[in-house]
Amino acid sequence: DGYILVKFNVLQLNSSGIVEAFREANNYVIEALADMYHTVFYPGLLCFDSNDFCIVMLRQKGRIIPFVKRYALPEAVTVTDIKEVAQKFIRDTQSLVSLLRERIYGIVLDIVAYIDDERGKAIVESVDTLFQQTFADDCDIKWTIHSADESTREICFKLYVKIKD
């Protein structure tokens, strides 16, 4: 679906949090990816630092995808487990949102969960409320619930930030 995720361990931020420069080698990697996927950086290079890595914000097909985070879930996953994961994601996300606040006019969360079907509804309602309370009316949430097998028990958050041109 055109998602591009690029991680680097080294980033250099100016006071506004916009990336000014990567090491030379990293720039080549980014340019090669941009050519390969016919993608543009917007605006410039925007990064978000989390757990000692940063994610390059790339724009493709008119969408801006700054942040994707997957979390493994325990075998006997509970609603509380999912809420804890969601709260961690919110904490990470708020740094990014506050960084770009002046240019943001909306947030879209695309959440894909691989969990037991009977737990799905309770989790959706619980986490949905959490995100709405955090981001108020600026946040649209789209859920996709898949049945979990033993190899895929995870929840994936994709954050889309709509930025003013």
mmCIF file of C-alpha atoms in Angstrom:
data_model
loop_
_atom_site.group_PDB
_atom_site.id
_atom_site.type_symbol
_atom_site.label_atom_id
_atom_site.label_comp_id
_atom_site.label_asym_id
_atom_site.label_seq_id
_atom_site.Cartn_x
_atom_site.Cartn_y
_atom_site.Cartn_z
ATOM 1 C CA ASP A 1 0.000 0.000 0.000
ATOM 2 C CA GLY A 2 2.981 2.298 -0.388
ATOM 3 C CA TYR A 3 4.091 2.607 3.225
ATOM 4 C CA ILE A 4 7.750 3.473 3.558
ATOM 5 C CA LEU A 5 9.561 3.260 6.864
ATOM 6 C CA VAL A 6 13.186 4.309 7.132
ATOM 7 C CA LYS A 7 15.081 4.028 10.410
ATOM 8 C CA PHE A 8 18.386 5.642 11.301
ATOM 9 C CA ASN A 9 20.344 5.708 14.523
ATOM 10 C CA VAL A 10 21.909 9.082 13.877
ATOM 11 C CA LEU A 11 19.978 12.298 13.569
ATOM 12 C CA GLN A 12 20.791 15.956 13.951
ATOM 13 C CA LEU A 13 17.959 18.245 15.002
ATOM 14 C CA ASN A 14 17.776 21.996 14.967
ATOM 15 C CA SER A 15 15.837 23.926 17.618
ATOM 16 C CA SER A 16 12.480 23.426 15.896
ATOM 17 C CA GLY A 17 13.003 19.677 15.639
ATOM 18 C CA ILE A 18 13.270 19.659 11.858
ATOM 19 C CA VAL A 19 16.162 17.591 10.622
ATOM 20 C CA GLU A 20 18.859 19.751 9.077
ATOM 21 C CA ALA A 21 21.287 17.084 7.994
ATOM 22 C CA PHE A 22 22.012 13.383 8.148
ATOM 23 C CA ARG A 23 25.466 11.968 7.791
ATOM 24 C CA GLU A 24 26.428 11.889 4.149
ATOM 25 C CA ALA A 25 25.934 8.142 3.751
ATOM 26 C CA ASN A 26 22.410 8.325 5.134
ATOM 27 C CA ASN A 27 21.505 11.038 2.650
ATOM 28 C CA TYR A 28 22.450 8.735 -0.208
ATOM 29 C CA VAL A 29 20.216 6.020 1.225
ATOM 30 C CA ILE A 30 17.274 8.403 1.524
ATOM 31 C CA GLU A 31 17.732 9.778 -1.984
ATOM 32 C CA ALA A 32 17.921 6.252 -3.414
ATOM 33 C CA LEU A 33 14.706 5.283 -1.614
ATOM 34 C CA ALA A 34 12.990 8.423 -2.857
ATOM 35 C CA ASP A 35 13.964 7.624 -6.440
ATOM 36 C CA MET A 36 12.951 3.997 -6.094
ATOM 37 C CA TYR A 37 9.496 4.753 -4.724
ATOM 38 C CA HIS A 38 8.913 8.039 -6.592
ATOM 39 C CA THR A 39 8.519 9.652 -3.203
ATOM 40 C CA VAL A 40 9.187 13.189 -2.049
ATOM 41 C CA PHE A 41 10.195 14.446 1.373
ATOM 42 C CA TYR A 42 7.713 16.832 2.905
ATOM 43 C CA PRO A 43 8.581 19.350 4.145
ATOM 44 C CA GLY A 44 12.295 18.705 3.863
ATOM 45 C CA LEU A 45 13.226 15.841 6.142
ATOM 46 C CA LEU A 46 11.026 15.416 9.184
ATOM 47 C CA CYS A 47 12.024 12.938 11.822
ATOM 48 C CA PHE A 48 10.743 11.687 15.115
ATOM 49 C CA ASP A 49 13.090 10.290 17.706
ATOM 50 C CA SER A 50 11.843 7.293 19.669
ATOM 51 C CA ASN A 51 13.842 4.601 21.417
ATOM 52 C CA ASP A 52 17.122 5.753 19.879
ATOM 53 C CA PHE A 53 15.991 5.614 16.299
ATOM 54 C CA CYS A 54 14.288 8.082 14.068
ATOM 55 C CA ILE A 55 11.776 7.632 11.322
ATOM 56 C CA VAL A 56 11.927 9.681 8.180
ATOM 57 C CA MET A 57 8.623 11.202 7.213
ATOM 58 C CA LEU A 58 7.986 10.436 3.565
ATOM 59 C CA ARG A 59 5.094 11.462 1.409
ATOM 60 C CA GLN A 60 3.723 9.153 -1.249
ATOM 61 C CA LYS A 61 0.510 9.416 -3.253
ATOM 62 C CA GLY A 62 -0.460 12.519 -1.307
ATOM 63 C CA ARG A 63 -0.314 10.856 2.089
ATOM 64 C CA ILE A 64 2.117 11.663 4.849
ATOM 65 C CA ILE A 65 3.214 8.743 6.978
ATOM 66 C CA PRO A 66 5.441 9.822 9.813
ATOM 67 C CA PHE A 67 5.066 7.080 12.363
ATOM 68 C CA VAL A 68 4.425 3.355 12.360
ATOM 69 C CA LYS A 69 4.808 1.281 15.504
ATOM 70 C CA ARG A 70 4.159 -2.422 16.060
ATOM 71 C CA TYR A 71 3.815 -4.044 19.454
ATOM 72 C CA ALA A 72 3.887 -7.760 20.189
ATOM 73 C CA LEU A 73 1.133 -8.903 22.524
ATOM 74 C CA PRO A 74 1.251 -11.540 25.264
ATOM 75 C CA GLU A 75 -0.458 -14.858 24.605
ATOM 76 C CA ALA A 76 -3.305 -14.202 27.031
ATOM 77 C CA VAL A 77 -3.719 -10.583 25.977
ATOM 78 C CA THR A 78 -6.174 -8.481 27.962
ATOM 79 C CA VAL A 79 -7.860 -5.155 27.345
ATOM 80 C CA THR A 80 -5.510 -3.697 29.969
ATOM 81 C CA ASP A 81 -2.480 -4.905 27.986
ATOM 82 C CA ILE A 82 -3.767 -3.179 24.871
ATOM 83 C CA LYS A 83 -4.541 0.016 26.782
ATOM 84 C CA GLU A 84 -1.003 0.087 28.162
ATOM 85 C CA VAL A 85 0.409 -0.312 24.662
ATOM 86 C CA ALA A 86 -1.921 2.412 23.369
ATOM 87 C CA GLN A 87 -0.870 4.759 26.184
ATOM 88 C CA LYS A 88 2.788 4.185 25.321
ATOM 89 C CA PHE A 89 2.033 4.943 21.687
ATOM 90 C CA ILE A 90 0.162 8.111 22.710
ATOM 91 C CA ARG A 91 3.140 9.272 24.782
ATOM 92 C CA ASP A 92 5.455 8.774 21.790
ATOM 93 C CA THR A 93 2.981 10.377 19.425
ATOM 94 C CA GLN A 94 2.381 13.479 21.522
ATOM 95 C CA SER A 95 6.036 14.463 21.141
ATOM 96 C CA LEU A 96 5.633 14.375 17.381
ATOM 97 C CA VAL A 97 2.282 16.138 17.371
ATOM 98 C CA SER A 98 3.505 18.943 19.632
ATOM 99 C CA LEU A 99 6.608 19.264 17.455
ATOM 100 C CA LEU A 100 4.502 19.901 14.379
ATOM 101 C CA ARG A 101 1.484 21.490 16.080
ATOM 102 C CA GLU A 102 1.521 24.736 14.120
ATOM 103 C CA ARG A 103 1.287 22.940 10.803
ATOM 104 C CA ILE A 104 -1.084 20.110 11.693
ATOM 105 C CA TYR A 105 -4.779 20.269 10.888
ATOM 106 C CA GLY A 106 -5.752 16.689 11.561
ATOM 107 C CA ILE A 107 -4.624 13.285 12.758
ATOM 108 C CA VAL A 108 -5.639 9.917 11.362
ATOM 109 C CA LEU A 109 -4.859 6.699 13.202
ATOM 110 C CA ASP A 110 -4.972 3.420 11.310
ATOM 111 C CA ILE A 111 -4.889 0.572 13.816
ATOM 112 C CA VAL A 112 -4.470 -3.036 12.743
ATOM 113 C CA ALA A 113 -4.848 -5.595 15.505
ATOM 114 C CA TYR A 114 -4.218 -9.329 15.353
ATOM 115 C CA ILE A 115 -6.173 -10.520 18.355
ATOM 116 C CA ASP A 116 -8.892 -12.954 19.361
ATOM 117 C CA ASP A 117 -12.209 -11.915 17.856
ATOM 118 C CA GLU A 118 -14.132 -11.992 21.129
ATOM 119 C CA ARG A 119 -11.697 -9.535 22.687
ATOM 120 C CA GLY A 120 -11.643 -7.302 19.638
ATOM 121 C CA LYS A 121 -14.808 -5.317 20.324
ATOM 122 C CA ALA A 122 -13.904 -4.514 23.929
ATOM 123 C CA ILE A 123 -10.404 -3.491 22.910
ATOM 124 C CA VAL A 124 -11.654 -1.260 20.108
ATOM 125 C CA GLU A 125 -14.108 0.550 22.378
ATOM 126 C CA SER A 126 -11.578 0.957 25.160
ATOM 127 C CA VAL A 127 -8.675 2.189 23.028
ATOM 128 C CA ASP A 128 -10.917 4.308 20.816
ATOM 129 C CA THR A 129 -12.046 6.264 23.880
ATOM 130 C CA LEU A 130 -8.435 6.699 24.971
ATOM 131 C CA PHE A 131 -7.398 8.218 21.633
ATOM 132 C CA GLN A 132 -10.470 10.446 21.381
ATOM 133 C CA GLN A 133 -9.812 11.813 24.877
ATOM 134 C CA THR A 134 -6.200 12.503 23.945
ATOM 135 C CA PHE A 135 -6.647 14.105 20.545
ATOM 136 C CA ALA A 136 -10.242 15.346 20.833
ATOM 137 C CA ASP A 137 -12.006 16.157 17.564
ATOM 138 C CA ASP A 138 -8.800 16.300 15.546
ATOM 139 C CA CYS A 139 -8.490 12.526 15.442
ATOM 140 C CA ASP A 140 -10.114 10.031 13.070
ATOM 141 C CA ILE A 141 -9.595 6.364 13.890
ATOM 142 C CA LYS A 142 -9.851 3.435 11.511
ATOM 143 C CA TRP A 143 -9.735 -0.095 12.937
ATOM 144 C CA THR A 144 -8.968 -3.413 11.276
ATOM 145 C CA ILE A 145 -9.203 -6.534 13.428
ATOM 146 C CA HIS A 146 -7.727 -9.821 12.193
ATOM 147 C CA SER A 147 -7.936 -13.192 13.881
ATOM 148 C CA ALA A 148 -4.656 -13.979 15.597
ATOM 149 C CA ASP A 149 -2.769 -17.161 15.032
ATOM 150 C CA GLU A 150 0.297 -18.087 17.038
ATOM 151 C CA SER A 151 2.682 -16.301 14.712
ATOM 152 C CA THR A 152 0.812 -12.979 14.552
ATOM 153 C CA ARG A 153 -0.334 -11.586 17.844
ATOM 154 C CA GLU A 154 0.333 -7.904 17.571
ATOM 155 C CA ILE A 155 -1.148 -4.470 17.235
ATOM 156 C CA CYS A 156 0.143 -1.996 14.677
ATOM 157 C CA PHE A 157 -0.486 1.741 14.941
ATOM 158 C CA LYS A 158 -0.061 3.896 11.841
ATOM 159 C CA LEU A 159 -0.238 7.613 12.442
ATOM 160 C CA TYR A 160 -1.054 9.945 9.556
ATOM 161 C CA VAL A 161 -0.595 13.633 10.229
ATOM 162 C CA LYS A 162 -2.295 16.066 7.846
ATOM 163 C CA ILE A 163 0.001 19.034 7.384
ATOM 164 C CA LYS A 164 -0.896 22.417 5.925
ATOM 165 C CA ASP A 165 0.897 23.184 2.681
#
